[in-house]
Short mmCIF file of C-alpha atoms in Angstrom, two decimals:
data_model
loop_
_atom_site.label_atom_id
_atom_site.label_comp_id
_atom_site.label_asym_id
_atom_site.label_seq_id
_atom_site.Cartn_x
_atom_site.Cartn_y
_atom_site.Cartn_z
CA MET A 1 116.87 0.12 75.41
CA PHE A 2 115.85 3.37 73.09
CA VAL A 3 118.15 6.11 73.47
CA SER A 4 116.89 9.27 75.09
CA GLU A 5 115.76 11.87 72.57
CA PRO A 6 117.98 15.08 72.83
CA ILE A 7 116.62 18.56 72.49
CA PHE A 8 117.55 19.71 69.25
CA CYS A 9 116.91 23.20 67.93
CA PHE A 10 115.67 22.45 64.32
CA ILE A 11 116.67 25.38 61.78
CA MET A 12 116.34 23.37 58.38
CA ILE A 13 113.06 21.53 58.45
CA ARG A 14 109.99 22.35 59.81
CA ASP A 15 106.17 21.83 59.90
CA LEU A 16 106.72 17.76 59.54
CA SER A 17 103.14 16.41 59.15
CA GLU A 18 101.41 13.11 58.21
CA LYS A 19 99.21 13.23 54.79
CA SER A 20 97.16 10.89 52.80
CA ILE A 21 99.49 8.31 50.29
CA ASP A 22 97.17 9.68 47.62
CA TYR A 23 98.45 13.05 47.65
CA VAL A 24 102.35 12.30 47.54
CA TYR A 25 103.60 14.77 45.27
CA LYS A 26 104.15 14.24 41.35
CA THR A 27 107.76 13.11 40.74
CA PRO A 28 110.19 11.55 38.41
CA VAL A 29 111.55 9.14 41.48
CA LEU A 30 109.31 6.54 41.00
CA GLN A 31 110.19 4.92 44.55
CA GLN A 32 109.05 7.89 45.68
CA THR A 33 105.51 7.94 44.22
CA ALA A 34 101.87 6.70 45.52
CA TYR A 35 102.52 4.23 42.62
CA TRP A 36 105.30 2.60 44.49
CA SER A 37 103.41 2.73 47.93
CA LYS A 38 100.59 0.85 46.17
CA VAL A 39 102.61 -1.86 45.18
CA LYS A 40 104.29 -2.48 48.23
CA SER A 41 100.73 -2.38 50.07
CA ARG A 42 99.53 -5.09 47.58
CA LEU A 43 102.91 -7.11 48.60
CA GLY A 44 101.94 -6.48 52.41
CA ILE A 45 104.53 -3.80 53.38
CA GLU A 46 102.87 -0.49 54.94
CA SER A 47 103.71 2.83 53.96
CA LEU A 48 103.72 6.35 55.50
CA ALA A 49 104.05 9.98 53.62
CA LEU A 50 104.63 13.41 55.41
CA ASN A 51 105.11 16.90 54.56
CA PHE A 52 107.43 19.01 55.75
CA LYS A 53 109.25 22.62 54.60
CA VAL A 54 112.87 22.73 54.20
CA ARG A 55 115.00 26.19 54.34
CA SER A 56 115.98 27.12 50.83
CA ASN A 57 119.25 28.06 51.08
CA SER A 58 119.73 24.72 52.77
CA VAL A 59 119.40 22.87 49.94
CA VAL A 60 120.65 22.70 46.15
CA ASN A 61 119.02 23.64 42.88
CA ILE A 62 116.31 25.93 44.90
CA PRO A 63 116.60 29.50 44.72
CA ASP A 64 116.92 31.16 48.57
CA TYR A 65 114.61 33.83 48.51
CA GLU A 66 115.68 35.33 52.02
CA ASN A 67 115.77 32.35 53.85
CA THR A 68 112.17 31.41 52.54
CA TYR A 69 110.98 27.67 53.09
CA HIS A 70 110.32 25.01 50.44
CA ASP A 71 107.45 22.46 50.34
CA SER A 72 108.47 18.77 49.96
CA ASP A 73 107.39 15.40 50.79
CA LEU A 74 108.78 11.93 51.98
CA LEU A 75 107.28 8.27 51.07
CA ILE A 76 108.53 5.87 53.81
CA LEU A 77 108.32 1.95 53.56
CA LEU A 78 107.76 0.22 57.13
CA GLN A 79 109.65 -3.05 56.62
CA ARG A 80 108.92 -5.52 59.50
CA VAL A 81 111.89 -7.56 60.68
CA ASP A 82 109.87 -9.94 62.85
CA SER A 83 106.51 -9.60 64.79
CA ASN A 84 108.30 -7.19 67.55
CA SER A 85 110.52 -4.77 65.27
CA CYS A 86 110.43 -3.10 61.91
CA ILE A 87 112.74 -0.83 59.86
CA ALA A 88 111.61 2.68 58.40
CA TYR A 89 112.98 2.35 54.77
CA ILE A 90 112.88 5.47 52.55
CA PRO A 91 113.81 4.49 48.90
CA TYR A 92 115.31 7.34 46.69
CA GLY A 93 113.98 9.57 49.66
CA PRO A 94 114.51 12.18 50.66
CA GLU A 95 114.28 14.13 47.13
CA VAL A 96 115.31 17.39 48.33
CA GLU A 97 119.21 17.84 48.52
CA PRO A 98 121.11 19.49 51.10
CA THR A 99 124.28 21.42 50.13
CA ASP A 100 127.45 18.92 50.75
CA GLU A 101 128.73 20.47 53.80
CA LEU A 102 124.72 20.20 55.27
CA THR A 103 124.32 16.58 54.31
CA GLY A 104 124.83 15.10 57.51
CA PRO A 105 123.16 17.94 59.96
CA PHE A 106 120.05 17.76 57.40
CA LEU A 107 119.58 14.16 57.77
CA GLU A 108 120.09 14.04 61.83
CA GLU A 109 117.15 16.88 61.90
CA LEU A 110 115.02 15.15 59.66
CA SER A 111 115.78 11.64 61.70
CA GLU A 112 115.20 13.47 64.89
CA GLN A 113 111.52 14.96 63.88
CA LEU A 114 110.76 11.49 62.23
CA ARG A 115 111.15 9.40 65.29
CA SER A 116 107.57 10.27 67.00
CA TYR A 117 105.59 9.41 63.58
CA LEU A 118 107.30 6.19 63.59
CA PRO A 119 106.10 2.56 65.51
CA ALA A 120 107.72 2.33 68.59
CA ASN A 121 109.38 -0.74 67.62
CA CYS A 122 111.19 0.87 64.66
CA ILE A 123 115.14 -0.14 64.92
CA PHE A 124 116.27 2.54 62.70
CA ILE A 125 115.50 4.50 59.85
CA ARG A 126 117.51 3.61 56.40
CA TYR A 127 117.97 6.37 53.63
CA ASP A 128 118.28 5.00 50.08
CA LEU A 129 119.83 8.38 49.05
CA LEU A 130 119.56 9.51 45.52
CA TRP A 131 121.81 12.48 46.13
CA LYS A 132 125.06 13.14 44.51
CA SER A 133 127.98 11.20 45.90
CA LEU A 134 130.34 13.28 47.91
CA TRP A 135 133.24 11.12 46.06
CA ASP A 136 134.11 10.93 42.64
CA GLU A 137 135.07 6.78 41.41
CA ASP A 138 137.38 6.06 44.48
CA THR A 139 135.12 6.09 47.07
CA PRO A 140 136.62 5.60 50.59
CA GLU A 141 136.01 2.73 53.51
CA SER A 142 133.03 2.96 55.21
CA HIS A 143 134.25 4.51 58.66
CA LEU A 144 135.87 7.59 56.46
CA GLN A 145 132.78 8.23 54.88
CA GLU A 146 130.68 8.30 58.17
CA LEU A 147 133.55 10.53 59.37
CA ARG A 148 132.91 13.11 56.58
CA VAL A 149 128.72 12.72 56.83
CA ASN A 150 128.78 12.96 60.39
CA ILE A 151 130.68 16.57 60.61
CA GLY A 152 128.39 19.22 62.02
CA THR A 153 125.62 16.82 63.39
CA ASN A 154 124.99 16.44 67.34
CA LEU A 155 125.18 12.75 67.71
CA TRP A 156 127.54 11.35 65.29
CA ASN A 157 124.61 8.78 64.79
CA LEU A 158 124.72 8.25 60.76
CA ARG A 159 126.01 4.95 59.77
CA LYS A 160 126.84 3.60 56.13
CA ALA A 161 125.07 0.67 55.70
CA ARG A 162 126.74 -2.19 55.15
CA THR A 163 124.91 -3.06 51.29
CA ASN A 164 122.63 -0.48 49.40
CA ILE A 165 119.43 -1.65 48.71
CA LEU A 166 118.73 0.11 45.26
CA PRO A 167 121.38 0.68 42.60
CA SER A 168 123.97 3.69 43.91
CA SER A 169 124.81 4.22 40.16
CA THR A 170 122.99 4.64 37.17
CA ILE A 171 123.18 6.35 33.61
CA TYR A 172 120.71 9.32 32.68
CA LEU A 173 120.09 9.41 28.99
CA ASN A 174 118.72 13.01 27.60
CA LEU A 175 115.58 12.38 25.80
CA ARG A 176 115.81 15.98 24.91
CA ASN A 177 117.93 14.94 21.86
CA ASP A 178 116.64 13.66 18.77
CA SER A 179 117.30 9.94 17.83
CA SER A 180 120.11 10.81 15.73
CA THR A 181 121.86 12.64 18.22
CA LEU A 182 121.06 9.62 20.75
CA LEU A 183 122.65 7.29 18.45
CA SER A 184 125.44 9.28 17.59
CA GLY A 185 126.43 9.50 21.29
CA MET A 186 126.31 5.62 21.65
CA LYS A 187 129.24 3.34 21.44
CA PRO A 188 129.89 2.15 17.99
CA LYS A 189 129.33 -1.56 18.91
CA THR A 190 126.03 -0.07 20.61
CA ARG A 191 124.86 1.27 17.30
CA TYR A 192 126.25 -2.01 15.18
CA ASN A 193 124.18 -4.29 17.47
CA ILE A 194 121.10 -2.32 17.42
CA ASN A 195 121.06 -2.21 13.64
CA LEU A 196 122.02 -6.10 13.55
CA SER A 197 119.06 -6.93 15.48
CA GLU A 198 116.80 -4.86 13.60
CA ARG A 199 118.14 -6.16 10.18
CA ARG A 200 117.58 -9.77 11.56
CA GLY A 201 114.06 -9.61 12.27
CA VAL A 202 114.11 -9.05 15.77
CA ASP A 203 110.42 -7.51 16.66
CA ILE A 204 109.19 -5.81 19.66
CA ARG A 205 105.84 -5.77 21.17
CA SER A 206 103.76 -4.17 24.17
CA ALA A 207 102.33 -6.67 26.27
CA GLY A 208 99.98 -6.94 29.31
CA ILE A 209 99.47 -9.15 32.30
CA GLU A 210 98.84 -12.22 29.75
CA SER A 211 102.38 -12.16 29.28
CA ILE A 212 103.82 -12.46 32.69
CA GLU A 213 104.43 -15.95 32.28
CA ILE A 214 106.74 -15.18 29.29
CA TRP A 215 108.51 -12.54 31.17
CA TYR A 216 109.03 -14.93 34.08
CA GLU A 217 110.32 -17.63 32.20
CA LEU A 218 112.96 -14.85 30.76
CA TYR A 219 113.87 -13.59 34.03
CA LYS A 220 114.28 -17.20 35.76
CA GLU A 221 116.93 -17.69 33.20
CA THR A 222 118.50 -14.60 33.63
CA ALA A 223 118.71 -15.11 37.42
CA VAL A 224 120.28 -18.46 37.22
CA ARG A 225 122.87 -17.08 34.63
CA ASN A 226 124.07 -13.74 36.97
CA SER A 227 123.26 -15.57 40.27
CA PHE A 228 121.04 -12.46 41.66
CA TYR A 229 117.86 -13.01 44.09
CA LEU A 230 114.90 -14.26 42.34
CA HIS A 231 111.74 -12.09 43.07
CA SER A 232 108.33 -13.93 42.87
CA ILE A 233 106.09 -14.07 40.19
CA GLU A 234 103.58 -12.10 42.14
CA TYR A 235 106.02 -9.01 42.71
CA PHE A 236 105.82 -8.44 38.84
CA GLU A 237 102.58 -8.77 38.76
CA ALA A 238 101.94 -5.81 41.50
CA ILE A 239 104.11 -3.99 39.17
CA LEU A 240 102.22 -4.71 36.45
CA THR A 241 98.85 -4.38 37.43
CA VAL A 242 98.83 -1.93 40.66
CA LYS A 243 97.00 1.35 39.36
CA ALA A 244 97.41 5.24 40.99
CA ASN A 245 95.71 7.10 38.50
CA ASP A 246 93.68 8.57 40.76
CA THR A 247 96.62 10.06 42.70
CA ALA A 248 98.96 12.99 42.47
CA SER A 249 101.86 10.65 41.56
CA PRO A 250 100.86 7.79 39.31
CA ALA A 251 103.31 5.58 37.37
CA TYR A 252 102.71 4.13 33.65
CA VAL A 253 104.10 0.70 33.35
CA THR A 254 104.80 -1.49 29.91
CA LEU A 255 105.88 -4.83 29.58
CA LEU A 256 107.69 -4.74 26.33
CA ILE A 257 108.80 -8.43 24.84
CA ALA A 258 111.58 -8.75 22.11
CA GLU A 259 110.83 -11.71 19.70
CA HIS A 260 112.09 -13.40 16.71
CA GLU A 261 109.48 -15.31 14.64
CA GLY A 262 107.46 -15.91 17.58
CA THR A 263 110.20 -16.97 20.09
CA PRO A 264 110.52 -14.48 23.36
CA LEU A 265 114.27 -13.15 23.43
CA ALA A 266 114.12 -10.58 25.83
CA ALA A 267 111.51 -8.57 27.97
CA MET A 268 112.00 -5.60 30.35
CA PHE A 269 109.39 -3.28 32.48
CA LEU A 270 109.48 -0.05 31.42
CA VAL A 271 107.91 2.68 34.20
CA VAL A 272 107.15 6.16 33.48
CA SER A 273 106.81 8.44 36.47
CA GLY A 274 107.03 12.20 36.03
CA ASN A 275 109.24 13.15 32.98
CA ARG A 276 111.56 10.21 33.45
CA ALA A 277 111.16 6.79 32.03
CA THR A 278 113.17 4.21 34.15
CA TYR A 279 114.14 0.64 32.82
CA LEU A 280 113.17 -1.14 35.98
CA TYR A 281 113.65 -4.74 35.13
CA GLY A 282 115.08 -6.77 32.34
CA ALA A 283 115.86 -10.24 31.11
CA SER A 284 117.31 -12.50 28.35
CA SER A 285 117.15 -15.56 26.80
CA ASN A 286 119.93 -18.16 26.75
CA ILE A 287 119.30 -18.77 23.22
CA MET A 288 120.05 -16.72 19.78
CA ARG A 289 121.91 -14.39 21.53
CA SER A 290 123.58 -13.59 18.36
CA LEU A 291 120.56 -11.81 17.29
CA MET A 292 121.28 -9.07 19.90
CA ALA A 293 117.60 -8.67 21.11
CA PRO A 294 118.38 -6.68 24.18
CA TYR A 295 119.85 -3.94 21.81
CA ALA A 296 116.79 -3.67 19.86
CA LEU A 297 114.70 -3.79 22.96
CA GLN A 298 116.59 -1.15 24.63
CA TRP A 299 116.21 1.33 21.75
CA TYR A 300 112.79 0.55 21.15
CA ALA A 301 112.31 1.53 25.04
CA ILE A 302 113.95 5.00 24.67
CA ASN A 303 112.09 5.82 21.56
CA TYR A 304 108.95 4.69 23.07
CA SER A 305 109.62 7.13 26.25
CA LYS A 306 110.48 10.01 24.01
CA GLN A 307 106.78 9.60 22.26
CA MET A 308 105.37 9.18 25.97
CA GLY A 309 106.97 12.75 26.61
CA CYS A 310 109.89 11.79 28.69
CA THR A 311 112.93 14.16 28.87
CA GLU A 312 115.00 11.56 30.73
CA TYR A 313 115.57 8.25 30.47
CA ASP A 314 117.09 5.72 33.61
CA LEU A 315 119.01 2.86 32.79
CA PHE A 316 118.64 1.98 36.40
CA GLY A 317 121.55 0.34 37.83
CA ILE A 318 125.49 -0.45 37.04
CA SER A 319 128.54 -1.36 38.86
CA PRO A 320 130.18 2.29 40.11
CA THR A 321 133.54 1.93 38.08
CA ASP A 322 134.44 -0.31 35.13
CA ASN A 323 135.79 -2.91 37.10
CA THR A 324 135.52 -6.47 35.81
CA SER A 325 135.37 -7.83 39.33
CA HIS A 326 132.29 -6.07 40.22
CA PRO A 327 128.99 -8.23 40.01
CA LEU A 328 127.28 -5.50 38.02
CA HIS A 329 130.10 -5.25 35.60
CA GLY A 330 128.10 -6.77 32.77
CA LEU A 331 125.61 -4.11 33.05
CA TYR A 332 128.01 -1.33 32.99
CA ARG A 333 129.16 -2.35 29.84
CA PHE A 334 125.81 -3.02 28.49
CA LYS A 335 124.40 0.13 29.57
CA ASN A 336 127.03 2.33 29.12
CA GLY A 337 127.28 1.66 25.40
CA PHE A 338 124.36 3.56 24.88
CA GLY A 339 125.90 6.78 26.17
CA GLY A 340 124.54 9.14 28.34
CA GLU A 341 125.77 10.78 31.88
CA ILE A 342 126.94 8.34 34.77
CA TYR A 343 125.28 9.48 38.12
CA ARG A 344 126.73 7.99 41.29
CA THR A 345 124.86 8.61 44.65
CA LEU A 346 125.95 8.50 48.46
CA GLY A 347 123.42 5.09 48.46
CA CYS A 348 122.33 3.51 52.13
CA TRP A 349 122.73 5.28 55.13
CA ASP A 350 121.10 4.33 58.49
CA TYR A 351 120.07 6.16 61.48
CA PRO A 352 119.84 4.17 64.68
CA ILE A 353 116.93 4.65 67.15
CA ASN A 354 117.52 1.14 69.08
CA ASN A 355 121.19 1.11 69.52
CA GLU A 356 121.51 -2.44 71.06
CA LEU A 357 119.08 -4.02 68.32
CA TYR A 358 120.54 -1.88 65.49
CA GLU A 359 123.92 -3.63 66.10
CA TYR A 360 122.32 -7.15 66.17
CA TYR A 361 120.38 -6.58 63.02
CA THR A 362 123.49 -5.43 61.13
CA VAL A 363 125.48 -8.38 62.32
CA MET A 364 122.85 -10.67 61.11
CA GLU A 365 121.93 -8.70 57.94
CA MET A 366 124.37 -10.03 55.54
CA GLN A 367 123.34 -13.51 56.49
CA MET A 368 119.81 -13.38 55.94
CA GLN A 369 117.41 -12.18 52.98
CA GLY A 370 114.81 -10.65 55.11
CA PHE A 371 114.72 -6.92 54.29
CA HIS A 372 116.35 -7.31 51.00
CA GLY A 373 114.43 -10.74 50.03
CA SER A 374 110.92 -9.76 50.49
CA GLY A 375 110.54 -7.03 47.70
CA SER A 376 111.04 -4.41 49.80
CA VAL A 377 112.74 -2.17 47.22
#
């Protein structure tokens, strides 16, 4: 049974309306671009774009001009669970970020307005928030997070998801700094490994779809070594070949490969959207690891991004802290060596629409790949 729709007085958000995917605003947030929508479309996932206005004094980093409203938009992926139901997944959106005390009320108001635009069989809305975490390194248990976020809401309906889909912690490098400043901000061991790799003859080249098999072999080695989920080769073909150059929010993808005397040792997908370059996926070989190819590859990507005019480099995905038991700890140690600023987000939050099915889904979620394993991120 669907919950009845309460009567709300909407005070922060207004003028919600559907629009063409092609007109999604230009943004550094890759997962909120028209390009990302087209990648997902190639993989059989529908999407929806909406415009809205938000009251300026409700959000951060936007001047309050006497309660005027700021234009924003939102990309939603409609992820099918089965033939009878779906999930409205919002990757790293909405971009516009409310003040801390309005986190819950903002999400509740937006969710209630979104309901009429979603399919009738939508179980819940999942926000994969890029908003800055309300906590420091010590994040409280889920029920305490929910208590904090739901303060000021009418329904207390926001739930902390059992897992995050996209990385909830990352590191940003300021590419406005020159190369010498970037190097000086790195850990000594990282600088040493970059120099060692270059001295020992590791070369970096840009590649296209003709090298997708090289990438995928390295990627499979990495997946087995680190025990993470293996995407299909078609997933990476879509990322590399989809074009959105005729839209308002394109992205530019480069496959970079590190080699030694013709032998591939490491590779990565570098994606530029807006003023940000993102290290989206990386892989490395089990052989010749003493050549430190991933370090030379990363340094090349950073400088390449500067040449592309980017002002920010997103290392995309680390463990929240230097906790050796965390599955992403290895990435934390590797990426943290390049310097930059650690940024922690609120992660995934759910707004149930069909409470009965939502409870069933959350019980089953940790036992199935479904939403996570279908390339939904």
